[in-house]
Amino acid sequence: MIKKFIDKLLGKSAGGAQGKSRFGKRQEVPAEVHKIDPALVDERAKNVVTTLQQAGYEAYVVGGAVRDLLLGLRPKDFDVATNATPEQVKSLFRRAFIIGRRFRIVHVVYGRGREHEVIEVSTFRAYMDNAAAEQVAGNERTSKGELASMKHAVDASGRVLRDNVWGPQEEDAARRDFTVNAMYYDPANQIVVDYHNGIKDAQKLTLRMIGDPATRYREDPVRIIRAIRFSAKLAALGFKMETKTAAPLVESSKLLADVPQSRLFDEMLKLLQTGHAIATVEQLRKLDLVTGIYPLLDVVVERADSQFVKAALQDTDRRVGEGKPVAPSFLLACVLWADVRDGWAQRIEGRHGQRPQPPFPALQDAIDDVFNARIGDVSGRGKLAADMREIWMMQPRFDKRTGSTPYSLVDQARFRAAFDFMRLRADVGEVSEAIAEWWQEFSTADDVRQQDLLEQVRDEQKTRQRVRTRDPVAPKPHGEPAARQRQDGQEPAQQDDELETEAAGVSTDGEAAAPRKRRRRRKPRTGGAAGGGGAGEGGGSAAGE
């Protein structure tokens, strides 16, 4: 009695109760209860756990992999948590790399090239009170030098900028986000360690935040995006977000303004490229978060119902589900194609008092404007931009199927992505289905068949030429893009030839440049693929190359 009274005076009882509630109670759930199939556990993840345990450390498979194992699913990625420090982990593996500043972790790499696999190993972290953390006035960039010597630091809003203080497992569990992601599985003993009733929530199909949701979102606003991603991923299994977890999302989304743009860009790609892009759009609308997460994501949601972009998102989900690679450059090229197409046509036609431009520079300028307006400096000037530009610049070249152009186009490194883009354009009626099928066959045919296909195109062109000669003043077909009308005294066919000559460095017949007089005598085509003027909607598929 006296001891309880003294503890109460010293505040120990309240602190003890708070600590017990915060860190939860350790539960070791045996195999006969959790029923995880050991065969679903990746052998390389097992190897990492075993190596650490044999070196005298604690080690467990952790996070979403445990959740998926409980649901009877084979996880795509495996993370490991241990009480070994990053330096100690690195010393045990031949190919291991310490990465990150905010959270220092180790990537253990198995295999090489596209077949390689990364097992991410993190050290148990202490549950730190942000009130006791060091505080900086700026952000990651403006306070970089100051943060270099800090292990636990927050900014003025309470957002965690550094979290590298090691601690026991129960504290590590408390600092994780959702209960179903805070369980630890030991493949050697086949037990699941659970502190926050994650197994019960998994059985009830509930996504619940550990601790006070508003506080957790303030600590790391990116948890808002993670909540959306997990709810979209698990929606197909029947999971629903707990009301208390969902309630602060809209208000807390304002905190994302303080998160570095590069990190938001990466999180946006995770939303769209983990196989649940369509479900993610639905969740954003359901949670009233259609705008405000990230500007480019706002565009995706806005255009998600258009035929072209919807096809791109669906194809992305399909490819991920089939285990095929997807490229962010491809999906973003699909989403922003409408902007490129409209800007291209505007420059060719000379709208809004502008002087008409030749097709090739008009396309280049339209692409530059899209990068500046939609992507900015985050990733729009590196490989991502180069790949997107190639995909777009190849589109008008698919109209050219004579001479050496088909051979040079197929040899391009980004041909497959550009072709898949054009294939989706054909699926929504923007490009002739016949042209898409021709390129499909040409790209996979042997030399003899390729020659036959080129002869076929020449015969078709001769037939059309004879028809035009008999009726030289035939009216322009209904629906012909305005961008294909005469510009600066040129015939439409001449514009296409000049665009191809500039873009590919070849002449109209693929050899020596044809005289201008000959090109002027050519008549407009009566059909074929849209592309010279950039007609159509905007979108594509999720091509892998």
XYZ file of C-alpha atoms in Angstrom:
545
model
C 0.000 0.000 0.000
C 2.768 2.432 0.980
C 4.721 1.506 -2.163
C 1.673 2.200 -4.355
C 1.171 5.547 -2.605
C 4.825 6.537 -3.162
C 4.675 5.385 -6.788
C 1.535 7.472 -7.265
C 3.230 10.541 -5.819
C 6.214 10.017 -8.120
C 3.953 9.454 -11.102
C 5.198 5.923 -11.645
C 1.813 4.273 -11.752
C 0.523 6.612 -14.434
C 3.728 6.278 -16.400
C 3.659 2.515 -16.062
C 0.084 2.346 -17.272
C 0.888 4.617 -20.151
C 3.939 2.558 -21.077
C 1.955 -0.673 -20.959
C -0.712 0.791 -23.204
C 1.782 2.301 -25.593
C 4.009 -0.730 -26.028
C 1.311 -3.381 -25.752
C 1.690 -6.868 -24.358
C 3.980 -9.397 -26.013
C 2.082 -12.396 -27.346
C 3.866 -15.369 -28.886
C 1.419 -17.109 -31.192
C 2.345 -20.708 -32.149
C 2.056 -22.277 -35.604
C -1.101 -24.229 -34.784
C -2.867 -20.906 -34.128
C -1.500 -18.585 -36.831
C -1.290 -21.417 -39.435
C 1.350 -19.749 -41.603
C 2.601 -22.011 -44.375
C 6.441 -22.055 -44.094
C 6.655 -22.835 -47.810
C 5.446 -19.303 -48.567
C 8.516 -17.766 -46.921
C 11.283 -16.740 -49.329
C 14.459 -18.795 -48.886
C 16.666 -15.690 -49.048
C 14.668 -14.044 -46.274
C 15.108 -17.206 -44.223
C 18.835 -17.084 -44.919
C 19.102 -13.494 -43.650
C 17.200 -14.354 -40.461
C 19.260 -17.510 -39.867
C 22.578 -15.728 -40.459
C 21.693 -13.024 -37.945
C 20.437 -15.539 -35.364
C 23.553 -17.686 -35.704
C 25.637 -14.564 -35.070
C 23.806 -14.123 -31.742
C 21.234 -11.499 -32.735
C 17.457 -11.477 -32.674
C 15.926 -11.497 -36.153
C 12.414 -11.812 -37.572
C 10.522 -11.407 -40.825
C 8.447 -8.282 -40.209
C 5.756 -5.996 -41.577
C 3.512 -6.575 -44.570
C 5.105 -9.930 -45.339
C 3.808 -11.334 -42.036
C 0.361 -9.892 -42.746
C 0.279 -11.548 -46.170
C 1.502 -14.858 -44.744
C -1.321 -14.800 -42.193
C -3.782 -14.280 -45.054
C -2.339 -17.227 -46.960
C -0.695 -15.033 -49.618
C 2.855 -15.263 -50.964
C 4.527 -11.900 -50.185
C 6.307 -10.116 -53.013
C 8.781 -8.420 -50.689
C 10.355 -9.514 -47.426
C 11.694 -7.232 -44.706
C 13.698 -8.327 -41.678
C 13.988 -6.622 -38.275
C 16.844 -7.266 -35.858
C 18.582 -5.882 -32.791
C 21.871 -5.765 -34.722
C 22.997 -2.297 -35.775
C 23.343 -1.467 -39.507
C 27.124 -1.800 -39.262
C 26.817 -5.228 -37.600
C 24.353 -6.401 -40.239
C 26.573 -5.206 -43.073
C 29.551 -7.126 -41.710
C 27.695 -10.462 -41.964
C 26.829 -10.323 -45.669
C 29.018 -10.083 -48.750
C 26.645 -7.817 -50.683
C 25.067 -5.497 -48.146
C 24.677 -1.719 -48.325
C 23.691 0.822 -45.682
C 21.247 3.372 -47.113
C 19.150 6.285 -45.873
C 19.618 9.182 -43.520
C 16.219 9.604 -41.935
C 16.019 5.858 -41.302
C 19.304 3.993 -41.701
C 18.678 0.484 -43.019
C 20.631 -2.242 -44.817
C 19.891 -3.753 -48.217
C 21.116 -7.338 -48.513
C 21.289 -8.186 -52.211
C 20.946 -11.632 -53.783
C 21.441 -12.253 -57.504
C 22.276 -9.776 -60.236
C 20.563 -7.877 -63.009
C 16.799 -7.920 -63.271
C 16.599 -11.170 -61.327
C 18.192 -9.747 -58.196
C 16.278 -9.579 -54.922
C 16.747 -7.166 -52.033
C 16.007 -8.110 -48.430
C 15.628 -4.927 -46.394
C 16.999 -5.201 -42.866
C 16.133 -2.607 -40.219
C 17.325 -2.281 -36.643
C 14.768 -2.223 -33.796
C 14.110 1.440 -33.044
C 13.317 3.041 -29.727
C 9.958 4.738 -29.205
C 11.022 8.355 -28.771
C 8.894 11.150 -27.385
C 8.965 13.935 -29.954
C 8.797 16.499 -27.164
C 12.272 15.332 -26.123
C 13.686 15.299 -29.650
C 16.075 17.892 -30.985
C 14.233 20.469 -33.082
C 15.308 22.275 -36.228
C 13.647 25.273 -37.791
C 13.988 24.162 -41.414
C 13.565 20.918 -43.343
C 15.822 18.134 -44.672
C 17.504 20.406 -47.175
C 17.831 23.667 -45.293
C 19.006 21.926 -42.106
C 21.149 19.224 -43.689
C 24.347 20.184 -41.877
C 22.589 20.509 -38.540
C 20.854 17.135 -38.917
C 24.074 15.294 -39.745
C 25.003 14.884 -36.079
C 21.475 14.154 -34.811
C 19.891 10.769 -34.165
C 16.386 11.966 -33.310
C 15.144 15.281 -34.650
C 11.832 16.889 -35.626
C 10.850 20.057 -37.452
C 8.597 22.817 -36.094
C 5.418 20.885 -37.043
C 6.522 17.732 -35.215
C 7.475 15.823 -38.371
C 10.292 13.355 -37.682
C 13.428 14.175 -39.692
C 15.768 11.687 -38.017
C 14.873 8.450 -36.230
C 17.994 6.369 -35.652
C 17.877 5.569 -31.946
C 17.993 1.820 -31.381
C 15.749 0.151 -28.807
C 13.952 -3.071 -27.788
C 11.466 -4.956 -29.942
C 8.362 -3.805 -28.053
C 9.269 -0.172 -28.705
C 9.999 -0.938 -32.350
C 6.495 -2.416 -32.681
C 4.925 0.693 -31.132
C 6.533 3.043 -33.644
C 5.227 1.104 -36.657
C 2.096 2.413 -38.340
C -0.663 -0.215 -38.567
C -1.362 -3.152 -36.277
C -1.407 -5.645 -39.157
C 2.073 -4.436 -40.175
C 3.587 -4.633 -36.680
C 3.987 -8.393 -36.250
C 7.218 -10.408 -36.228
C 7.598 -13.948 -37.583
C 10.454 -16.276 -36.670
C 10.658 -18.885 -39.466
C 12.977 -21.081 -37.396
C 10.617 -21.466 -34.425
C 7.485 -20.661 -36.470
C 6.093 -18.223 -33.916
C 4.483 -14.844 -34.501
C 5.236 -12.100 -31.981
C 2.284 -9.696 -31.701
C 2.091 -6.632 -29.409
C -0.977 -4.784 -30.720
C -3.543 -7.462 -31.605
C -2.503 -7.463 -35.236
C -3.657 -11.049 -35.700
C -7.138 -10.172 -34.452
C -7.319 -7.137 -36.734
C -6.188 -9.303 -39.670
C -8.966 -11.761 -38.864
C -11.488 -8.905 -38.600
C -10.144 -7.383 -41.855
C -9.509 -4.059 -40.118
C -6.786 -1.528 -40.927
C -6.058 0.277 -37.649
C -3.373 2.785 -36.741
C -1.251 2.132 -33.634
C -1.663 5.004 -31.181
C -3.458 8.272 -31.865
C -3.896 8.585 -35.670
C -3.663 12.394 -35.805
C -0.405 12.317 -33.848
C 1.037 9.563 -36.004
C 0.170 11.444 -39.212
C 1.818 14.550 -37.802
C 5.000 12.593 -36.978
C 5.241 11.449 -40.581
C 2.652 12.816 -43.044
C 3.639 10.161 -45.592
C 1.660 7.748 -43.384
C -1.395 9.371 -45.000
C -0.297 8.016 -48.376
C 0.583 4.659 -46.834
C -2.918 4.464 -45.340
C -4.393 5.029 -48.804
C -2.055 2.484 -50.393
C -2.739 -0.260 -47.861
C -6.489 0.339 -47.862
C -6.494 0.089 -51.672
C -4.333 -3.027 -51.661
C -6.373 -4.801 -48.998
C -9.807 -3.649 -50.207
C -10.036 -6.642 -52.557
C -9.640 -8.912 -49.517
C -12.453 -7.133 -47.680
C -10.359 -4.901 -45.403
C -11.817 -1.615 -44.218
C -10.070 1.297 -42.563
C -11.059 1.860 -38.957
C -13.176 5.015 -38.545
C -10.734 6.623 -36.085
C -7.859 5.942 -38.461
C -9.668 7.490 -41.438
C -11.168 10.521 -39.662
C -8.045 12.789 -39.532
C -6.841 12.047 -43.066
C -8.318 15.074 -44.857
C -7.243 17.580 -42.205
C -3.795 15.994 -41.862
C -3.205 16.040 -45.632
C -2.201 19.708 -45.306
C 0.985 18.492 -43.598
C 2.155 16.949 -46.881
C 3.136 20.439 -48.040
C 6.208 20.151 -45.790
C 7.346 16.803 -47.221
C 10.117 16.952 -49.870
C 8.712 16.760 -53.396
C 11.055 13.932 -54.336
C 9.695 11.756 -51.538
C 6.097 12.527 -52.511
C 6.900 11.675 -56.121
C 8.244 8.266 -55.066
C 5.211 7.611 -52.870
C 2.900 8.558 -55.743
C 4.597 5.959 -57.944
C 4.062 3.324 -55.240
C 0.357 4.148 -55.267
C 0.172 3.625 -59.017
C 2.630 0.794 -59.605
C 1.977 -1.807 -56.925
C -0.867 -3.467 -58.796
C -3.787 -1.535 -57.291
C -3.920 1.696 -59.293
C -7.648 1.506 -60.035
C -8.443 0.664 -56.404
C -6.227 3.553 -55.272
C -8.229 6.047 -57.335
C -11.421 4.653 -55.809
C -10.008 5.001 -52.286
C -8.892 8.588 -52.903
C -12.404 9.468 -53.990
C -14.000 7.573 -51.135
C -11.787 9.343 -48.591
C -12.360 12.773 -50.209
C -8.668 13.096 -51.103
C -8.970 13.551 -54.867
C -6.735 16.622 -54.645
C -4.006 17.844 -52.342
C -1.740 14.778 -52.096
C 0.541 15.610 -55.034
C -0.187 17.723 -58.152
C 0.611 14.976 -60.653
C -1.538 12.508 -58.706
C -4.399 15.018 -58.949
C -4.094 14.772 -62.753
C -4.192 10.977 -62.626
C -7.374 10.975 -60.532
C -8.972 13.648 -62.725
C -8.334 11.626 -65.909
C -8.807 8.139 -64.475
C -12.239 7.769 -66.072
C -11.085 8.749 -69.560
C -10.905 5.758 -71.866
C -7.181 6.078 -72.523
C -5.895 6.650 -68.967
C -8.238 4.031 -67.550
C -6.802 1.531 -70.027
C -3.288 2.499 -68.886
C -4.098 2.015 -65.209
C -5.826 -1.303 -65.844
C -2.911 -2.567 -67.906
C -0.486 -1.526 -65.177
C -2.442 -3.527 -62.617
C -2.553 -6.498 -64.972
C 1.195 -6.498 -65.601
C 2.021 -6.240 -61.899
C -0.382 -9.085 -61.191
C 1.410 -11.205 -63.798
C 4.804 -10.411 -62.296
C 5.879 -8.315 -65.293
C 7.922 -5.123 -64.911
C 6.333 -1.698 -65.233
C 8.027 1.618 -65.966
C 6.955 4.927 -64.402
C 7.980 6.722 -67.590
C 5.417 4.739 -69.560
C 2.488 5.310 -67.227
C 3.211 9.025 -66.854
C 3.608 9.347 -70.624
C 0.123 7.882 -70.926
C -1.375 10.213 -68.332
C 0.184 13.345 -69.872
C -0.272 12.448 -73.535
C -3.407 14.595 -73.795
C -1.359 17.664 -72.809
C 1.369 16.846 -75.329
C -1.132 16.136 -78.101
C -3.099 19.338 -77.558
C 0.007 21.496 -77.281
C 1.436 19.929 -80.419
C -1.705 20.590 -82.475
C -1.904 24.147 -81.131
C 1.616 24.955 -82.317
C 1.165 23.395 -85.752
C -2.077 25.280 -86.331
C -0.787 28.550 -84.898
C -3.607 29.077 -82.441
C -3.942 32.084 -80.108
C -2.033 34.358 -82.442
C 1.063 32.156 -82.541
C 2.965 31.564 -85.751
C 2.487 28.007 -87.069
C 5.467 25.724 -86.393
C 6.734 22.726 -88.381
C 5.600 19.437 -86.795
C 8.917 18.296 -85.330
C 9.885 21.442 -83.351
C 6.222 21.857 -82.408
C 6.240 18.426 -80.784
C 9.503 19.156 -78.967
C 8.184 22.447 -77.595
C 4.921 20.838 -76.494
C 6.856 18.187 -74.573
C 9.052 20.810 -72.891
C 5.982 22.722 -71.750
C 4.440 19.563 -70.271
C 7.594 18.803 -68.294
C 7.689 22.332 -66.912
C 4.003 22.452 -66.029
C 3.381 18.937 -64.734
C 6.627 17.399 -63.473
C 8.989 20.246 -62.640
C 12.475 19.554 -61.321
C 11.712 16.450 -59.259
C 12.334 13.814 -61.899
C 11.554 15.570 -65.131
C 15.112 16.203 -66.278
C 16.671 12.773 -65.829
C 16.153 9.311 -67.275
C 12.425 9.510 -66.634
C 12.105 12.532 -68.920
C 14.336 11.009 -71.586
C 12.247 7.836 -71.711
C 8.960 9.757 -71.832
C 10.285 11.990 -74.607
C 11.348 8.982 -76.695
C 7.948 7.339 -76.306
C 6.184 10.490 -77.496
C 8.619 11.336 -80.300
C 8.293 7.848 -81.794
C 4.514 8.044 -82.181
C 4.416 9.912 -85.544
C 7.121 7.588 -86.888
C 4.726 4.632 -86.716
C 2.892 6.202 -89.668
C 6.026 5.734 -91.772
C 6.303 2.142 -93.000
C 8.590 2.392 -96.013
C 12.306 2.392 -96.694
C 14.665 1.850 -93.773
C 12.455 3.579 -91.195
C 10.793 0.400 -89.835
C 14.194 -1.240 -89.328
C 15.699 1.762 -87.535
C 12.606 2.187 -85.366
C 12.549 -1.438 -84.231
C 16.220 -1.129 -83.260
C 15.506 1.758 -80.873
C 16.033 0.917 -77.185
C 12.597 2.258 -76.280
C 10.761 0.697 -79.212
C 8.808 -1.790 -77.086
C 7.538 0.911 -74.739
C 6.665 3.198 -77.668
C 4.918 0.339 -79.474
C 2.893 -0.608 -76.378
C 1.917 3.046 -76.089
C 0.774 3.071 -79.720
C -0.979 -0.257 -79.187
C -3.115 1.292 -76.460
C -3.833 4.260 -78.686
C -5.165 1.772 -81.216
C -7.263 0.070 -78.551
C -9.130 3.322 -77.919
C -9.445 4.218 -81.597
C -6.751 6.881 -81.806
C -4.598 4.833 -84.197
C -5.594 2.441 -86.977
C -5.849 -1.132 -85.726
C -4.309 -2.313 -89.004
C -1.168 -0.241 -88.401
C -0.805 -1.599 -84.852
C -1.104 -5.171 -86.139
C 1.402 -4.476 -88.935
C 4.016 -3.230 -86.477
C 3.322 -6.134 -84.137
C 4.082 -8.587 -86.936
C 7.017 -6.631 -88.359
C 8.770 -6.371 -84.979
C 8.719 -10.151 -84.499
C 9.110 -11.376 -88.110
C 12.215 -12.752 -89.810
C 13.971 -10.922 -92.661
C 11.941 -12.537 -95.433
C 8.599 -11.779 -93.788
C 9.673 -8.197 -93.061
C 10.394 -7.697 -96.778
C 6.957 -9.094 -97.607
C 5.328 -6.661 -95.179
C 7.177 -3.718 -96.723
C 6.076 -4.846 -100.203
C 2.527 -5.038 -98.927
C 2.670 -1.406 -97.789
C 4.120 -0.299 -101.140
C 1.330 -2.077 -103.009
C -1.278 -0.416 -100.799
C 0.263 2.995 -101.412
C 0.284 2.447 -105.192
C -3.387 1.483 -105.066
C -4.266 4.608 -103.098
C -2.193 6.728 -105.479
C -4.154 5.463 -108.490
C -7.434 6.236 -106.727
C -6.291 9.759 -105.903
C -5.132 10.346 -109.463
C -8.608 9.551 -110.760
C -10.192 11.872 -108.175
C -7.560 14.565 -107.396
C -10.037 16.952 -105.760
C -11.616 14.455 -103.391
C -12.826 16.152 -100.195
C -10.862 15.703 -97.004
C -12.217 12.671 -95.085
C -14.485 13.372 -92.148
C -12.518 13.575 -88.898
C -9.160 14.450 -90.493
C -7.125 16.249 -87.778
C -6.870 19.982 -88.264
C -3.115 19.704 -87.820
C -2.921 17.803 -91.142
C -4.288 20.719 -93.181
C -2.006 22.890 -95.303
C 0.626 24.829 -93.357
C 2.869 27.441 -95.035
C 1.830 26.212 -98.490
C 2.731 22.571 -97.824
C 0.631 19.544 -98.586
C -0.254 17.376 -95.557
C 1.810 14.487 -96.902
C 4.797 16.799 -97.207
C 4.460 17.797 -93.525
C 4.588 14.131 -92.530
C 7.660 13.565 -94.687
C 9.510 16.507 -93.167
C 8.620 15.423 -89.614
C 9.930 11.937 -90.353
C 13.059 13.281 -92.033
C 13.895 15.477 -89.036
C 12.983 12.887 -86.385
C 14.663 9.852 -87.950
C 17.283 11.368 -90.215
C 15.994 9.464 -93.257
C 14.216 10.428 -96.461
C 10.745 9.468 -97.594
C 12.061 6.287 -99.210
C 14.635 5.584 -96.492
C 17.657 6.329 -98.714
C 18.770 9.523 -100.393
C 16.551 12.500 -99.605
C 13.829 12.832 -102.208
C 13.569 16.172 -104.086
C 11.159 18.652 -102.555
C 9.309 18.804 -105.899
C 8.472 15.119 -105.686
C 7.126 15.425 -102.149
C 4.907 18.350 -103.114
C 3.223 16.275 -105.776
C 2.096 13.638 -103.283
C -1.564 13.774 -102.350
C -3.130 13.564 -98.870
C -3.845 10.111 -97.545
C -7.487 9.133 -97.185
C -6.977 7.113 -94.025
C -4.348 5.734 -91.688
C -3.239 6.396 -88.175
C -3.744 9.629 -86.372
C -0.492 10.922 -85.071
C 0.828 13.478 -87.507
C -1.375 16.028 -85.822
C -1.662 14.376 -82.448
C -5.362 13.474 -82.399
C -6.951 11.396 -79.694
C -7.275 11.348 -75.949
C -4.431 10.743 -73.519
C -3.233 7.508 -71.999
C -1.567 4.185 -72.568
C -0.567 0.961 -70.866
C 2.067 0.052 -68.377
C 4.776 -1.258 -70.630
C 7.736 -2.889 -69.074
C 10.734 -2.112 -71.204
